[in-house]
């Protein structure tokens, strides 16, 4: 079964391609390399023994997409491609709406033209906004979002829901990720942020390896157990398997929405402490001001994915930090441009 994986060379996409191959699927990767390197392909091949088919192209390029769909029979699309930096989206909102929203619409239109009616979309816990109580359940209202990145996810969800309403043959799976971290246990693939990492785990990794001096802890006066922000960290290996589980919805038309998280709440200081234990190095940190737009605490209710997809996360925070550290040590400068 051929699965088109947009953004398949990125962090979550690359881990998912490995799980797809291991489950007997054939991923066909479309990526414009905006935030990834071609050398990821070799790493996937080393781990799985199979070199995935790769197209270097843009989801907004409908001519290119048409060629791709004409060359391969495709049964379903897993749609990761997009921009994901919250702060950058506040500065350049139009870029985010263009790539994330316009790009998703272009992709869905070409899918429709080729009668491919199953899409699994990378959404985010950010769509729950700032008004819902925790933990988040899938039936909660979405909206009240604090940044254009989050709104772009909200808008794509709405486009896909309306599209499915108009043509009930579609199967639309919206996966709302919580905080993906960790890396493949081989240390061959992992998260490779360009420049200063925006997210906590890659930042801690760079402090641990000596690339950065200390971790800035954004606020210690939240109403949480130790005052620092609380999140639901989920191992990228578990997350990747969630996509394989979601593919089972291929023949079930409708809109299917799932939280993919651990259902476990951890603070910033919990993560720093766990990382310290994994790497046996001091992780210096400084308490700083809150980061604008951050919520104090959120985590997932994960019952629905367990009941309907038979999926649940198994890796602990200790597994996550160990695999992050293993990846960081083996790839202190991230992926090479060529390999
Ligand atoms: P990533 O940046 O590592 O991967 C995205 C991939 O898409 C990259 O390889 C990039 O080159 C590619 N891409 C970007 N624009 C493209 C375009 N116009 N055409 C073709 N390819 C394009 O990000 P990730 O962390 O793997 O995230 C994957 C998806 O999951 C994204 O949609 C992201 O918004 C979503 N998500 C991520 C997180 C997270 O914390 N990582 C959380 C929630 C949701
Ligand atoms: N944090 C720090 N210092 C840092 C980075 C982060 O203290 O250098 C704190 C944040 O304040 C927050 C926690 O660590 O309390 C996690 O922050 P991240 O930036 O790692 O993750 P977010 O929860 O802010 O956002 C992530 C993704 C979003 C996604 C969201 C929900 O970046 O794309 O999870 O899925 F929308």
mmCIF file of N, CA, C and O in Angstrom, residues 212-246:
data_model
loop_
_atom_site.group_PDB
_atom_site.id
_atom_site.type_symbol
_atom_site.label_atom_id
_atom_site.label_comp_id
_atom_site.label_asym_id
_atom_site.label_seq_id
_atom_site.Cartn_x
_atom_site.Cartn_y
_atom_site.Cartn_z
ATOM 1 N N UNK A 212 25.408 25.330 24.334
ATOM 2 C CA UNK A 212 24.785 26.509 24.944
ATOM 3 C C UNK A 212 25.039 26.468 26.441
ATOM 4 O O UNK A 212 25.194 25.389 27.028
ATOM 5 N N UNK A 213 25.050 27.684 27.028
ATOM 6 C CA UNK A 213 25.536 27.811 28.403
ATOM 7 C C UNK A 213 24.552 27.283 29.444
ATOM 8 O O UNK A 213 24.921 26.580 30.367
ATOM 9 N N UNK A 214 23.286 27.677 29.281
ATOM 10 C CA UNK A 214 22.284 27.287 30.289
ATOM 11 C C UNK A 214 20.895 27.296 29.648
ATOM 12 O O UNK A 214 20.688 27.898 28.588
ATOM 13 N N UNK A 215 19.974 26.634 30.329
ATOM 14 C CA UNK A 215 18.572 26.620 29.877
ATOM 15 C C UNK A 215 17.858 27.804 30.517
ATOM 16 O O UNK A 215 17.974 28.017 31.722
ATOM 17 N N UNK A 216 17.138 28.569 29.724
ATOM 18 C CA UNK A 216 16.271 29.606 30.278
ATOM 19 C C UNK A 216 14.940 28.955 30.610
ATOM 20 O O UNK A 216 14.285 28.418 29.711
ATOM 21 N N UNK A 217 14.592 28.983 31.862
ATOM 22 C CA UNK A 217 13.291 28.422 32.266
ATOM 23 C C UNK A 217 12.294 29.571 32.242
ATOM 24 O O UNK A 217 12.434 30.540 32.994
ATOM 25 N N UNK A 218 11.307 29.449 31.349
ATOM 26 C CA UNK A 218 10.395 30.573 31.130
ATOM 27 C C UNK A 218 9.284 30.603 32.184
ATOM 28 O O UNK A 218 8.183 30.136 31.948
ATOM 29 N N UNK A 219 9.622 31.169 33.336
ATOM 30 C CA UNK A 219 8.625 31.382 34.385
ATOM 31 C C UNK A 219 8.642 30.293 35.443
ATOM 32 O O UNK A 219 8.707 29.110 35.118
ATOM 33 N N UNK A 220 8.606 30.732 36.727
ATOM 34 C CA UNK A 220 8.472 29.755 37.816
ATOM 35 C C UNK A 220 7.341 30.160 38.759
ATOM 36 O O UNK A 220 7.309 29.777 39.916
ATOM 37 N N UNK A 221 6.416 30.985 38.175
ATOM 38 C CA UNK A 221 5.295 31.447 39.003
ATOM 39 C C UNK A 221 3.947 31.035 38.425
ATOM 40 O O UNK A 221 2.933 31.698 38.612
ATOM 41 N N UNK A 222 3.957 29.917 37.677
ATOM 42 C CA UNK A 222 2.680 29.365 37.204
ATOM 43 C C UNK A 222 2.026 28.564 38.331
ATOM 44 O O UNK A 222 2.731 28.077 39.233
ATOM 45 N N UNK A 223 0.703 28.432 38.265
ATOM 46 C CA UNK A 223 0.035 27.637 39.313
ATOM 47 C C UNK A 223 0.219 26.131 39.074
ATOM 48 O O UNK A 223 -0.730 25.391 38.832
ATOM 49 N N UNK A 224 1.483 25.679 39.090
ATOM 50 C CA UNK A 224 1.810 24.268 38.886
ATOM 51 C C UNK A 224 2.622 23.790 40.089
ATOM 52 O O UNK A 224 3.003 24.610 40.926
ATOM 53 N N UNK A 225 2.934 22.515 40.139
ATOM 54 C CA UNK A 225 3.560 21.963 41.363
ATOM 55 C C UNK A 225 4.877 22.648 41.727
ATOM 56 O O UNK A 225 5.180 22.837 42.884
ATOM 57 N N UNK A 226 5.692 23.035 40.727
ATOM 58 C CA UNK A 226 6.946 23.727 41.044
ATOM 59 C C UNK A 226 7.004 25.116 40.406
ATOM 60 O O UNK A 226 8.059 25.747 40.372
ATOM 61 N N UNK A 227 5.883 25.564 39.860
ATOM 62 C CA UNK A 227 5.805 26.915 39.295
ATOM 63 C C UNK A 227 6.207 26.993 37.832
ATOM 64 O O UNK A 227 5.991 28.012 37.169
ATOM 65 N N UNK A 228 6.806 25.907 37.291
ATOM 66 C CA UNK A 228 7.221 25.956 35.879
ATOM 67 C C UNK A 228 6.142 25.317 34.996
ATOM 68 O O UNK A 228 5.274 24.584 35.479
ATOM 69 N N UNK A 229 6.231 25.596 33.692
ATOM 70 C CA UNK A 229 5.209 25.147 32.749
ATOM 71 C C UNK A 229 5.095 23.626 32.707
ATOM 72 O O UNK A 229 6.101 22.924 32.790
ATOM 73 N N UNK A 230 3.880 23.154 32.568
ATOM 74 C CA UNK A 230 3.629 21.708 32.561
ATOM 75 C C UNK A 230 3.086 21.283 31.193
ATOM 76 O O UNK A 230 2.203 21.926 30.632
ATOM 77 N N UNK A 231 3.656 20.188 30.666
ATOM 78 C CA UNK A 231 3.271 19.696 29.343
ATOM 79 C C UNK A 231 3.175 18.180 29.359
ATOM 80 O O UNK A 231 3.619 17.521 30.292
ATOM 81 N N UNK A 232 2.682 17.656 28.226
ATOM 82 C CA UNK A 232 2.521 16.213 28.033
ATOM 83 C C UNK A 232 3.530 15.782 26.969
ATOM 84 O O UNK A 232 3.278 15.892 25.771
ATOM 85 N N UNK A 233 4.693 15.313 27.413
ATOM 86 C CA UNK A 233 5.751 14.913 26.474
ATOM 87 C C UNK A 233 5.481 13.494 25.990
ATOM 88 O O UNK A 233 5.160 12.617 26.795
ATOM 89 N N UNK A 234 5.624 13.322 24.671
ATOM 90 C CA UNK A 234 5.347 12.010 24.086
ATOM 91 C C UNK A 234 6.527 11.635 23.193
ATOM 92 O O UNK A 234 7.025 12.464 22.413
ATOM 93 N N UNK A 235 6.986 10.383 23.350
ATOM 94 C CA UNK A 235 8.143 9.935 22.561
ATOM 95 C C UNK A 235 7.766 9.872 21.085
ATOM 96 O O UNK A 235 6.703 9.346 20.730
ATOM 97 N N UNK A 236 8.652 10.379 20.240
ATOM 98 C CA UNK A 236 8.366 10.431 18.803
ATOM 99 C C UNK A 236 8.175 9.023 18.225
ATOM 100 O O UNK A 236 7.452 8.849 17.237
ATOM 101 N N UNK A 237 8.768 8.024 18.865
ATOM 102 C CA UNK A 237 8.569 6.642 18.414
ATOM 103 C C UNK A 237 7.116 6.207 18.651
ATOM 104 O O UNK A 237 6.510 5.547 17.804
ATOM 105 N N UNK A 238 6.577 6.571 19.804
ATOM 106 C CA UNK A 238 5.158 6.273 20.069
ATOM 107 C C UNK A 238 4.268 7.039 19.098
ATOM 108 O O UNK A 238 3.310 6.508 18.554
ATOM 109 N N UNK A 239 4.613 8.324 18.928
ATOM 110 C CA UNK A 239 3.820 9.171 18.029
ATOM 111 C C UNK A 239 3.783 8.574 16.617
ATOM 112 O O UNK A 239 2.730 8.511 15.971
ATOM 113 N N UNK A 240 4.943 8.126 16.151
ATOM 114 C CA UNK A 240 5.033 7.542 14.807
ATOM 115 C C UNK A 240 4.103 6.332 14.695
ATOM 116 O O UNK A 240 3.384 6.180 13.694
ATOM 117 N N UNK A 241 4.081 5.510 15.731
ATOM 118 C CA UNK A 241 3.198 4.329 15.705
ATOM 119 C C UNK A 241 1.729 4.738 15.713
ATOM 120 O O UNK A 241 0.874 4.017 15.186
ATOM 121 N N UNK A 242 1.443 5.893 16.281
ATOM 122 C CA UNK A 242 0.069 6.409 16.265
ATOM 123 C C UNK A 242 -0.431 6.616 14.844
ATOM 124 O O UNK A 242 -1.617 6.431 14.545
ATOM 125 N N UNK A 243 0.482 6.981 13.929
ATOM 126 C CA UNK A 243 0.080 7.175 12.527
ATOM 127 C C UNK A 243 -0.224 5.848 11.847
ATOM 128 O O UNK A 243 -1.139 5.761 11.036
ATOM 129 N N UNK A 244 0.558 4.843 12.190
ATOM 130 C CA UNK A 244 0.301 3.516 11.621
ATOM 131 C C UNK A 244 -1.070 3.027 12.123
ATOM 132 O O UNK A 244 -1.876 2.500 11.341
ATOM 133 N N UNK A 245 -1.336 3.253 13.403
ATOM 134 C CA UNK A 245 -2.638 2.860 13.961
ATOM 135 C C UNK A 245 -3.768 3.633 13.264
ATOM 136 O O UNK A 245 -4.819 3.069 12.958
ATOM 137 N N UNK A 246 -3.516 4.906 12.993
ATOM 138 C CA UNK A 246 -4.558 5.740 12.373
ATOM 139 C C UNK A 246 -4.859 5.294 10.944
ATOM 140 O O UNK A 246 -5.976 5.495 10.455
#
